[in-house]
mmCIF file of C-alpha atoms and ligand atoms in Angstrom:
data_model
loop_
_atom_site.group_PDB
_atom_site.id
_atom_site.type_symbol
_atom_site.label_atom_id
_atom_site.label_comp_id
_atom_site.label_asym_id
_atom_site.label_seq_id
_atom_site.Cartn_x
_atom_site.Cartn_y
_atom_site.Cartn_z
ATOM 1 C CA UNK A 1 25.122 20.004 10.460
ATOM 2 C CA UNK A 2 25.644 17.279 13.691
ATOM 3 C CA UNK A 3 24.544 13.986 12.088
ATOM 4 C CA UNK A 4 20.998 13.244 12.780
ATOM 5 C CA UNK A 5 19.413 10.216 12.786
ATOM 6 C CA UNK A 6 15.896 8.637 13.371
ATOM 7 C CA UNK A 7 13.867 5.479 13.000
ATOM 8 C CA UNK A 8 10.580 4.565 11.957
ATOM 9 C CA UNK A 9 7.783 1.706 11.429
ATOM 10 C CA UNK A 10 5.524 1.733 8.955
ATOM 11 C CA UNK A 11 2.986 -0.663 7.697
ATOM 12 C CA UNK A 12 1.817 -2.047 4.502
ATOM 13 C CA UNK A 13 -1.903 -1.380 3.410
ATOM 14 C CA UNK A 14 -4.580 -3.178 1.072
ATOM 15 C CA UNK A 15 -6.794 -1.255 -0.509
ATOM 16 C CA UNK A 16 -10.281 -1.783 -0.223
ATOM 17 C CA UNK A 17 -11.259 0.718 -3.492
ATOM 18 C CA UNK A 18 -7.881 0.884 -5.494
ATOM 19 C CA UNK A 19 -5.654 2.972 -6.793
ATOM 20 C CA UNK A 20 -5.034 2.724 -10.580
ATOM 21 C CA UNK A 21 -4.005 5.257 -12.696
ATOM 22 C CA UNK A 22 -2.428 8.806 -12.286
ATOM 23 C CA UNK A 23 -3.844 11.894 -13.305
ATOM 24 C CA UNK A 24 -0.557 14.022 -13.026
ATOM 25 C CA UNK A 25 2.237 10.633 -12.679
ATOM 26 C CA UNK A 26 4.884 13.139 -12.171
ATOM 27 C CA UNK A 27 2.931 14.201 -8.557
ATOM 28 C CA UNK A 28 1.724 11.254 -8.188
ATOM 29 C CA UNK A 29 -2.211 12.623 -7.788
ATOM 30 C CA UNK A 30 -4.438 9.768 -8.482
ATOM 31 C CA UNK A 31 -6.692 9.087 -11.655
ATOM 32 C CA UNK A 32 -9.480 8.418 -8.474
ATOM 33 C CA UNK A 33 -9.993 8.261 -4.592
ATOM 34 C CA UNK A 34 -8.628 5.151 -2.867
ATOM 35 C CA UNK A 35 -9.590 2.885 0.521
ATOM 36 C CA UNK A 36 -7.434 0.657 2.376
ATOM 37 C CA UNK A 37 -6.757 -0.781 5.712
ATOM 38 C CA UNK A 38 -3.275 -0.571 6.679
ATOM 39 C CA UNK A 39 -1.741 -3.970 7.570
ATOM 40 C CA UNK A 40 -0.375 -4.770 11.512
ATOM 41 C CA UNK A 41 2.091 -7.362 10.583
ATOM 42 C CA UNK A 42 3.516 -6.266 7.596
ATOM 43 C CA UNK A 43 5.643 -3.443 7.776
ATOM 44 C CA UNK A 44 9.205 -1.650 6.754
ATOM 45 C CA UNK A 45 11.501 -0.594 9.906
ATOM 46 C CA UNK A 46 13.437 2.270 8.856
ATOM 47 C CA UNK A 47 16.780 4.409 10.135
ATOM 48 C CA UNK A 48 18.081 7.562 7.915
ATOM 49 C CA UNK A 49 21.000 8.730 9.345
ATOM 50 C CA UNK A 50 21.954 12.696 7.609
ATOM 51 C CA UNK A 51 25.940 11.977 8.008
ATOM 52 C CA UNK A 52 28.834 14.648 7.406
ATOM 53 C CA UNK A 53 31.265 12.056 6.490
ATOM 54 C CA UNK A 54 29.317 10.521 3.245
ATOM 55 C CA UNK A 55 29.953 11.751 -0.505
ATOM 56 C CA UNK A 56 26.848 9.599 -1.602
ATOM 57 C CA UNK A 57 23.846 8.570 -0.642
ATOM 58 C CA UNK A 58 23.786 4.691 0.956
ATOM 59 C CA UNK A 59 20.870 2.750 0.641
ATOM 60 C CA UNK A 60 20.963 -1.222 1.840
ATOM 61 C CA UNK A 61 17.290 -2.798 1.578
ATOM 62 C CA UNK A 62 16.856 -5.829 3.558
ATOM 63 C CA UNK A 63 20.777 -5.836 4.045
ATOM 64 C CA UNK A 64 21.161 -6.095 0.331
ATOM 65 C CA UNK A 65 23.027 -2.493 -1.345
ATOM 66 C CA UNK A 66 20.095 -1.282 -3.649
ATOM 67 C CA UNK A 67 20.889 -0.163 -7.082
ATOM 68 C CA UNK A 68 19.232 1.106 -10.487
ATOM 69 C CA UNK A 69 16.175 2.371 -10.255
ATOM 70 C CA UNK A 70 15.436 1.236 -6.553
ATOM 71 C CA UNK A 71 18.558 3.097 -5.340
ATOM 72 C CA UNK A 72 17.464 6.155 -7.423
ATOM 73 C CA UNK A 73 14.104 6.655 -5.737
ATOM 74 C CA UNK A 74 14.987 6.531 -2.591
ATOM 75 C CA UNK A 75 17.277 9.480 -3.077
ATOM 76 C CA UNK A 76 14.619 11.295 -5.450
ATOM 77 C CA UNK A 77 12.602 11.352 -1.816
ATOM 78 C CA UNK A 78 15.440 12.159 0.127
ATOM 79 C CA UNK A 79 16.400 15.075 -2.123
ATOM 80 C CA UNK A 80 12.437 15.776 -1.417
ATOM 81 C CA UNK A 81 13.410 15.999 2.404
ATOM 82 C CA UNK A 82 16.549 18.235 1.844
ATOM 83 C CA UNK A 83 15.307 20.961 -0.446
ATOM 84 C CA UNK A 84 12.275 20.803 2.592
ATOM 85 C CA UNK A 85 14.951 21.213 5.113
ATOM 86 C CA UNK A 86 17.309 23.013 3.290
ATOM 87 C CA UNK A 87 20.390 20.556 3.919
ATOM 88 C CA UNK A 88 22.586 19.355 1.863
ATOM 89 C CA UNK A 89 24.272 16.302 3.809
ATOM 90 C CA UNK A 90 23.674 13.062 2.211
ATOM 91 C CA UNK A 91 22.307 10.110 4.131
ATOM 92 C CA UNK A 92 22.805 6.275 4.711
ATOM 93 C CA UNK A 93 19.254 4.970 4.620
ATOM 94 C CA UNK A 94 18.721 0.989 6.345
ATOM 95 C CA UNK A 95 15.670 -0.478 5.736
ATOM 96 C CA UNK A 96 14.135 -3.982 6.450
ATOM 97 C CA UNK A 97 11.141 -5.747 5.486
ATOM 98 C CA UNK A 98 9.639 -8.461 7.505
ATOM 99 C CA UNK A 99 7.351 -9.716 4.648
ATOM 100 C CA UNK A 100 8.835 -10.418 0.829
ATOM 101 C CA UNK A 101 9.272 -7.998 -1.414
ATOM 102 C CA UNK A 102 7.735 -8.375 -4.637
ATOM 103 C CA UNK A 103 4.710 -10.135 -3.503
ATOM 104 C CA UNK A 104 2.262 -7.851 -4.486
ATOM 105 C CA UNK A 105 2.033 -6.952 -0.962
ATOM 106 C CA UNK A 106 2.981 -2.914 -1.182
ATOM 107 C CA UNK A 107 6.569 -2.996 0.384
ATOM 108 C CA UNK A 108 6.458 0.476 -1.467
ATOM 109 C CA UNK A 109 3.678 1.523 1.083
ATOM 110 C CA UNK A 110 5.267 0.738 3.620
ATOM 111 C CA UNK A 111 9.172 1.439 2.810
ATOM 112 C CA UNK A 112 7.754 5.115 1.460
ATOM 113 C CA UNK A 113 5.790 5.974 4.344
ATOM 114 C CA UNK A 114 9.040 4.916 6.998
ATOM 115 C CA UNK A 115 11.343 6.621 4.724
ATOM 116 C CA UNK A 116 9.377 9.792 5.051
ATOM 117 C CA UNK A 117 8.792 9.836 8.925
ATOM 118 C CA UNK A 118 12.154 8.617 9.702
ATOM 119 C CA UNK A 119 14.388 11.008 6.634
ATOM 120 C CA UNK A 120 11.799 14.095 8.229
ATOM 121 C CA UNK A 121 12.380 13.436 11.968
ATOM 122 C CA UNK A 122 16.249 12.938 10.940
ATOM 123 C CA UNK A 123 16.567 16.213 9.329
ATOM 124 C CA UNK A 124 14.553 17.798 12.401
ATOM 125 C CA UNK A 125 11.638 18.296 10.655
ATOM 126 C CA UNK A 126 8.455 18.633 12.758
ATOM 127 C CA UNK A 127 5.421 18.068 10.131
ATOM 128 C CA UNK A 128 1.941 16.966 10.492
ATOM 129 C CA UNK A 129 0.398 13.777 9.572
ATOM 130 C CA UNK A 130 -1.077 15.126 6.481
ATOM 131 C CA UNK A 131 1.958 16.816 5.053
ATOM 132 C CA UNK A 132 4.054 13.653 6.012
ATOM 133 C CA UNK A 133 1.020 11.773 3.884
ATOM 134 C CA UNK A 134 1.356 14.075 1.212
ATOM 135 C CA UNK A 135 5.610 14.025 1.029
ATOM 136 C CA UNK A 136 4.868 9.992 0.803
ATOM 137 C CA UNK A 137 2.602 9.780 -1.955
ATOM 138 C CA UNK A 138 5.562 11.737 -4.154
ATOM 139 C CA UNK A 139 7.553 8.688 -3.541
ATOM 140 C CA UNK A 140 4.938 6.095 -4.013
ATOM 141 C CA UNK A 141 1.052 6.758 -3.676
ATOM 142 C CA UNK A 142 -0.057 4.029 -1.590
ATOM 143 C CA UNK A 143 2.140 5.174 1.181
ATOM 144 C CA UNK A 144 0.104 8.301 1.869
ATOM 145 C CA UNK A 145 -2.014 5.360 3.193
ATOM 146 C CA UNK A 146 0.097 3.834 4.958
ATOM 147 C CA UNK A 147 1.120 7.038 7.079
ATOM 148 C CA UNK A 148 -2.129 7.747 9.192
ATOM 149 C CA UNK A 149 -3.511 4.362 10.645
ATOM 150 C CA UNK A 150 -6.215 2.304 10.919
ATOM 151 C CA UNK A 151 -8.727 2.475 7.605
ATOM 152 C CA UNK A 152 -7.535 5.715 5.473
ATOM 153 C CA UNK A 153 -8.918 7.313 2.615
ATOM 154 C CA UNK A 154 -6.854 9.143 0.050
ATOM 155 C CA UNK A 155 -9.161 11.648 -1.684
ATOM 156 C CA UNK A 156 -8.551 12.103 -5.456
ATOM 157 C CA UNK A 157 -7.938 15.815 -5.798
ATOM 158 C CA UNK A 158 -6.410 17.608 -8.752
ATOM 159 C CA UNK A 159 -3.580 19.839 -6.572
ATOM 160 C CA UNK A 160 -0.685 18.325 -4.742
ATOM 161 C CA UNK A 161 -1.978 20.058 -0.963
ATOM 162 C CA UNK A 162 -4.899 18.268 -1.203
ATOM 163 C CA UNK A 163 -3.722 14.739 -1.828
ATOM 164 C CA UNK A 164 -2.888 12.755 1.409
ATOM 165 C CA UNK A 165 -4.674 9.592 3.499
ATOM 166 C CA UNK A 166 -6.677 10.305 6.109
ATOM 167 C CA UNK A 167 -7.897 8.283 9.044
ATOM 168 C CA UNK A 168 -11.577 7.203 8.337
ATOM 169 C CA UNK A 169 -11.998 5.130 11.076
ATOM 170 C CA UNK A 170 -9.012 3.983 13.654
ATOM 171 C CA UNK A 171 -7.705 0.395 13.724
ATOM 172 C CA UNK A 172 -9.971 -0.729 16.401
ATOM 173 C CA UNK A 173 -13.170 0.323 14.841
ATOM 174 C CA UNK A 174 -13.282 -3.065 13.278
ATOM 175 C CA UNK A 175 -11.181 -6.085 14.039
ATOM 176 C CA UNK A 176 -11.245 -7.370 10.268
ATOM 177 C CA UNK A 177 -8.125 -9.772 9.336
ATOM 178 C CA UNK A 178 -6.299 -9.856 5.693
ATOM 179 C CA UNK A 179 -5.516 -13.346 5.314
ATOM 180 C CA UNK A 180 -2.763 -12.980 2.167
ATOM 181 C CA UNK A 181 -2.284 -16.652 0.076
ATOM 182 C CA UNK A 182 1.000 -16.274 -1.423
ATOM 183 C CA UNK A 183 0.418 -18.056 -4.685
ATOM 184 C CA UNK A 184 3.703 -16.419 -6.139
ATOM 185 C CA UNK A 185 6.644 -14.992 -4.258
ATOM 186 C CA UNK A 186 8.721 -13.756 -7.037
ATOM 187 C CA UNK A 187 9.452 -10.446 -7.950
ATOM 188 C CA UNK A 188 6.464 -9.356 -10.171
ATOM 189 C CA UNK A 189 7.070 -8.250 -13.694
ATOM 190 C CA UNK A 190 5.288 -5.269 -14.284
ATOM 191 C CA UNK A 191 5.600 -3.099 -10.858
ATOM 192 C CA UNK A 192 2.567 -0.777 -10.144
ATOM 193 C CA UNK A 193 4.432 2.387 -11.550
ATOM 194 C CA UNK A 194 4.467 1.246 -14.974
ATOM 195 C CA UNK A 195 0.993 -0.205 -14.724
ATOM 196 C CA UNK A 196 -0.239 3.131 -13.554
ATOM 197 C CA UNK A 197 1.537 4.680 -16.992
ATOM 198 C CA UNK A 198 -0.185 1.812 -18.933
ATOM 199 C CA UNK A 199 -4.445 2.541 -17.206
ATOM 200 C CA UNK A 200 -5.821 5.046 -19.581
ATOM 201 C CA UNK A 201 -4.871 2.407 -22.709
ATOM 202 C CA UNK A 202 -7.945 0.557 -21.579
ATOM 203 C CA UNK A 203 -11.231 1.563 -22.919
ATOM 204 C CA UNK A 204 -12.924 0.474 -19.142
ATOM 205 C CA UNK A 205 -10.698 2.886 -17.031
ATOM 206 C CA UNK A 206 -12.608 6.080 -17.604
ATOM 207 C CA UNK A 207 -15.608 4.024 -16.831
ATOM 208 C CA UNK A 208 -13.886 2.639 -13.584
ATOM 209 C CA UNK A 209 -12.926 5.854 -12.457
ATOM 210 C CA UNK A 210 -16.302 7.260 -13.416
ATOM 211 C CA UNK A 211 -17.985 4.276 -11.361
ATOM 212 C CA UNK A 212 -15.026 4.745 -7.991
ATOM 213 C CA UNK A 213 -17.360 7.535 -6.316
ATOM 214 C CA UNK A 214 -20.281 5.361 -5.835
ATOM 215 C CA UNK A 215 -18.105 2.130 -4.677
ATOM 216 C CA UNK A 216 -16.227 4.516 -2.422
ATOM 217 C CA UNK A 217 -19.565 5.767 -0.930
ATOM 218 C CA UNK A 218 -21.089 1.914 -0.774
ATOM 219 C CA UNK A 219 -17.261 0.831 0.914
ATOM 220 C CA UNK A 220 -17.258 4.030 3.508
ATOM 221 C CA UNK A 221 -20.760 2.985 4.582
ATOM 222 C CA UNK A 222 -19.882 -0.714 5.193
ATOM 223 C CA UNK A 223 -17.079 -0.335 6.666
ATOM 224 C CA UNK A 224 -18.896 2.390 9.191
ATOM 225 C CA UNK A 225 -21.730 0.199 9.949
ATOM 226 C CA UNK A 226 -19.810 -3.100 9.916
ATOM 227 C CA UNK A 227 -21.900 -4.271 7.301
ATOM 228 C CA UNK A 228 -19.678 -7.695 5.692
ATOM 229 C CA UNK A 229 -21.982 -8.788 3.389
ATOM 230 C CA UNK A 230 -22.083 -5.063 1.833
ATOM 231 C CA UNK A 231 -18.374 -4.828 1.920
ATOM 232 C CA UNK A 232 -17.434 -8.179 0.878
ATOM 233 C CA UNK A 233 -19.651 -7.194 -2.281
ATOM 234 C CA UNK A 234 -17.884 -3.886 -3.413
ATOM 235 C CA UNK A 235 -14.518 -5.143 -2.331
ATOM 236 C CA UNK A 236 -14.762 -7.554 -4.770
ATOM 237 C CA UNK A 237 -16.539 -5.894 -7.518
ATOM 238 C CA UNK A 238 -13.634 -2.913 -6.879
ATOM 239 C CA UNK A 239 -10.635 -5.414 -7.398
ATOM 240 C CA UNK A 240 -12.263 -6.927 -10.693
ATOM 241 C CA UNK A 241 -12.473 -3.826 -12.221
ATOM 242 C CA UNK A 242 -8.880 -2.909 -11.730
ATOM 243 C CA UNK A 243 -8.195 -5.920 -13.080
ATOM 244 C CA UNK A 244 -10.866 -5.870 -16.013
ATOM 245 C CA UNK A 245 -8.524 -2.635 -16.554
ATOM 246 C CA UNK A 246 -5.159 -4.344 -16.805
ATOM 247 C CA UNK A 247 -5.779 -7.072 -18.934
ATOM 248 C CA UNK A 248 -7.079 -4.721 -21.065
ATOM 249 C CA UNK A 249 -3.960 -2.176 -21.408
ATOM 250 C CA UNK A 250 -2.091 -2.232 -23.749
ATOM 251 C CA UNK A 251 0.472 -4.442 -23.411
ATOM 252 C CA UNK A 252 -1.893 -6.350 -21.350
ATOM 253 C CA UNK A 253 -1.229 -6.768 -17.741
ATOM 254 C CA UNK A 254 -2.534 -10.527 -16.501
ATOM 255 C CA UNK A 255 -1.167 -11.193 -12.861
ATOM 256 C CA UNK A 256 -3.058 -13.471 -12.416
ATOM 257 C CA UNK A 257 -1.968 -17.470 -12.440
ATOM 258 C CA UNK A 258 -4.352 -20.580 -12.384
ATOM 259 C CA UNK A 259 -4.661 -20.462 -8.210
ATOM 260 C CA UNK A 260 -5.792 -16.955 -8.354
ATOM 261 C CA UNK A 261 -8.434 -17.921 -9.910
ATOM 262 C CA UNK A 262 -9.116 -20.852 -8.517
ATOM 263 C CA UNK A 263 -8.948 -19.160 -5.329
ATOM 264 C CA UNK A 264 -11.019 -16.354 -6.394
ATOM 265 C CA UNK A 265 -13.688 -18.906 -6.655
ATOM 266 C CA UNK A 266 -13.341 -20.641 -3.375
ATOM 267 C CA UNK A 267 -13.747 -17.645 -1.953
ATOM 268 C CA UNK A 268 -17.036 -16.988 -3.551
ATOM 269 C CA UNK A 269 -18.015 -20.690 -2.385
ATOM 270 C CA UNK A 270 -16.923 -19.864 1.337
ATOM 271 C CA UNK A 271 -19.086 -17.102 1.497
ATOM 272 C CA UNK A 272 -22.316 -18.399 -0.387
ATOM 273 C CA UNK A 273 -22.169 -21.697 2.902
ATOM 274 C CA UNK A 274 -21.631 -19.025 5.220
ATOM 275 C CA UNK A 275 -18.203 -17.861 5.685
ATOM 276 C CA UNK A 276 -17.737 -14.219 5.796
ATOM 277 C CA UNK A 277 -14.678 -13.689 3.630
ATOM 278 C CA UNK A 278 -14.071 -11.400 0.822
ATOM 279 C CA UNK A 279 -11.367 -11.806 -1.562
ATOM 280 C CA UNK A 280 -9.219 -8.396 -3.357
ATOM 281 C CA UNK A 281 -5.553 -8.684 -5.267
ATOM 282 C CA UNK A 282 -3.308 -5.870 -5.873
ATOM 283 C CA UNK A 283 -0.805 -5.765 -8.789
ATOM 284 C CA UNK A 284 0.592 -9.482 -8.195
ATOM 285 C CA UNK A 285 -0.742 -13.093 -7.879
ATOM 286 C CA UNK A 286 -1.501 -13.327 -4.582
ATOM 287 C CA UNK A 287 -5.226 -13.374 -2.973
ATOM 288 C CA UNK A 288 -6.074 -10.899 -0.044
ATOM 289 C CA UNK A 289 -8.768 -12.759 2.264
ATOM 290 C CA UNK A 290 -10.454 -10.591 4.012
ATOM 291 C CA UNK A 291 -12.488 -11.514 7.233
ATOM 292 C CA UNK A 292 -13.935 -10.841 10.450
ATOM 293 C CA UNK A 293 -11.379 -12.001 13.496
ATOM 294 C CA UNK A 294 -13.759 -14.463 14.027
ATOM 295 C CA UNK A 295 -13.692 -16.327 10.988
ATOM 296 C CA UNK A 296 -9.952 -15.812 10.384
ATOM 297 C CA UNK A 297 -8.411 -19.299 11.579
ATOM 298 C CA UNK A 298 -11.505 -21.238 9.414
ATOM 299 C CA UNK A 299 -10.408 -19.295 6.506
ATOM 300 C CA UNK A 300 -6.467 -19.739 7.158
ATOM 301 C CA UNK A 301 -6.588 -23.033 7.428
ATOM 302 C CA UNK A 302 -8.809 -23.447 4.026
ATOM 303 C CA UNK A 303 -5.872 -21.508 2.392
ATOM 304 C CA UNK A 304 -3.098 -23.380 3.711
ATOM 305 C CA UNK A 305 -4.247 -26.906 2.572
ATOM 306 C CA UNK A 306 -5.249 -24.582 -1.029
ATOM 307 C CA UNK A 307 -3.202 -26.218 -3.990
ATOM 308 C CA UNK A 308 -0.831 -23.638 -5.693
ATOM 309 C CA UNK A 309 -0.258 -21.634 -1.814
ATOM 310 C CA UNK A 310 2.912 -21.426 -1.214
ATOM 311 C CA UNK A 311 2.244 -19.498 2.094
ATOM 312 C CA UNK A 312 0.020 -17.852 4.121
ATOM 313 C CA UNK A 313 0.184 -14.425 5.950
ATOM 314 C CA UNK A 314 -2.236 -12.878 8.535
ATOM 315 C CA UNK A 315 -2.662 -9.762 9.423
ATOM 316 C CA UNK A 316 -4.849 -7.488 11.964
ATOM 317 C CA UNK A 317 -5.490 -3.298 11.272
ATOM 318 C CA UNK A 318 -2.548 -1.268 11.610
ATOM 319 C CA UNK A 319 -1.553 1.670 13.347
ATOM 320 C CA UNK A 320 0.275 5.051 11.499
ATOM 321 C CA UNK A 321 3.850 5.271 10.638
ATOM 322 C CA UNK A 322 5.530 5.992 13.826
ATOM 323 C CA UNK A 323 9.385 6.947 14.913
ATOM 324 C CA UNK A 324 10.403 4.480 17.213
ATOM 325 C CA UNK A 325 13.629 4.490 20.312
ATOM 326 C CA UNK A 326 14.350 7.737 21.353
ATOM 327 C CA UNK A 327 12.397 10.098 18.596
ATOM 328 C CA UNK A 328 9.580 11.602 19.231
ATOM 329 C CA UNK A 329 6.170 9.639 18.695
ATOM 330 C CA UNK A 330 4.705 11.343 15.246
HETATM 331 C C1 DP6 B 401 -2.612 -2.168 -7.205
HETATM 332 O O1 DP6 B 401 1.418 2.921 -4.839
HETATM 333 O O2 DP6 B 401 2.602 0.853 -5.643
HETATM 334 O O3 DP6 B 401 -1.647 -1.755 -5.085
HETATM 335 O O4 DP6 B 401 2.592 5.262 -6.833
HETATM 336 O O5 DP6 B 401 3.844 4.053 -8.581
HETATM 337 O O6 DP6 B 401 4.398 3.645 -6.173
HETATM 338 P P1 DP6 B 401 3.334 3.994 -7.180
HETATM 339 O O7 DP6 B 401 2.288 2.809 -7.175
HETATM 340 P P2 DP6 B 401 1.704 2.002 -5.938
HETATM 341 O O8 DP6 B 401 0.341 1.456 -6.587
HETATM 342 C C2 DP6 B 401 -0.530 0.656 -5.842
HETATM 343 C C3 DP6 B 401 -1.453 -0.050 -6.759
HETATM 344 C C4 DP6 B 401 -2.317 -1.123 -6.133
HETATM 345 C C5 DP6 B 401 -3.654 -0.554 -5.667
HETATM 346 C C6 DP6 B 401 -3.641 0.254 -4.396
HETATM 347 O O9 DP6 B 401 -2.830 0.014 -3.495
HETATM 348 O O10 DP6 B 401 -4.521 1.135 -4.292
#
């Protein structure tokens, strides 16, 4: 085989209802059916090059050689793409980041979802959005969101062809910003792989995942009718209960720190004089803001004179995973 090589963008997303908990973790099919919005100016740029000349896989993340377990699942997905392809060449993967890793901010969204496009287009490859969704979630299940654009759903379903994001509504159905307070850059301590492992010890997730359906339905319907208010109140009410579920495993996962919660409540004070801004957090410190455009530059500059933010992020809706220079557009 010539060596083949491609590139491709992908995007982070937040999820509106979250993901918590695997049914099957080995397939990586959800405990229940996820939201999110995928995230303009946060994403993973990604070349796999299939090269003749290479005994080993290479993988260099942010220009740093990646090891242990990061190393290994990157070439558990490319091994994914070769028995698909039915090569055997191994590949030198280069990936960067423009946000910080370890931020609670999904880089495995977005690193899994440019992996995918760019390993598939590489090994000539010619799939659908949907099965490039579905390869993605075997890597890392938010980035079958982070493959289609705009606001994606991920349907829980209990067989792997079933499971993949789809577009629910395209990025410019709604010009909503995630304002991200970074209250804690460091890498986190518990990644989102061994929380998932840890979500049934809780007595509250079967009641979570009993209770997703309706949120999902409330969250689908405000974000359809552009209803703030409506989603600001089952964002919020979604993110609390995935976190009423960690603190509750066993061990007991609290990622929170005094400014979350101090933020958490300045949130709810922005809102109540008028400010339309919602607040969700993923598996790490930091505070997702979420806002009309509008209100956006009111609620950034709140945040950035916030005590305990060590940085603030915006970002606009984002677009699907594409292949960028001279590939074909996916
Ligand atoms: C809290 O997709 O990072 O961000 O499938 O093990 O890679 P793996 O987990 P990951 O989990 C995301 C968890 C979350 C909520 C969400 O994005 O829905």
């Amino acid at each position: 085989m010539q060596n083949r090589r491609a590139t491709a963008i992908g995007s982070a997303n937040i999820a509106l209802i979250k993901y918590w908990g695997n049914r099957d973790p080995v397939l990586r099919l959800p405990s229940n059916s996820s939201l999110s919005m995928n995230l303009a100016a946060l994403t993973t740029t990604t070349t796999v090059e299939f090269r003749a000349d290479l005994a080993e896989d290479v993988v260099k993340i942010d220009d740093a050689e990646a090891r242990g377990s990061a190393h290994d699942r990157v070439v558990a997905h490319l091994d994914r793409v070769r028995a698909l392809s039915n090569i055997n060449t191994k590949a030198s993967v280069l990936s960067h980041n423009n946000f910080p890793a370890g931020t609670g901010l999904a880089s495995s969204a977005s690193a899994f979802a440019a992996l995918t496009v760019a390993a598939c287009v590489a090994a000539g490859l010619r799939l659908a959005t949907d099965e490039l969704s579905r390869l993605a979630r075997h890597g890392s299940g938010s980035a079958c969101r982070s493959v289609p654009g705009g606001f994606v759903l991920w349907d829980a379903c209990d067989k792997d062809a079933c499971s993949f994001g789809r577009t629910m509504a395209p990025a410019d159905h709604w010009d909503l910003r995630d304002v991200v307070a970074i209250i804690e850059s460091a890498h986190k301590a518990t990644g989102s792989t061994e929380g998932h492992a840890l979500a049934d010890t809780s007595p509250f997730q079967a009641t979570r995942v009993a209770t997703t359906p309706a949120r999902l339905e409330r969250c689908k319907d405000a974000l359809l009718s552009r209803d703030f208010p409506a989603l600001a109140d089952v964002i919020e009410k979604d993110a609390l209960m995935m976190h009423a579920v960690m603190m509750t495993s066993t061990p007991s996962l609290l990622y929170w720190r005094p400014a979350t919660l101090a933020m958490v409540q300045a949130v709810r004070a922005w809102r109540k004089d008028g400010l339309p801004v919602a607040f969700t957090i993923d598996a790490g410190p930091n505070v997702h803001c979420i806002c009309p455009a509008g209100a956006a530059p009111e609620v950034e500059s709140l945040i950035r004179s916030f005590p305990g933010v060590e940085r603030v992020l915006t970002s606009g809706v984002g677009d699907p995973t594409t292949t960028l220079l001279d590939s074909p557009r996916i």
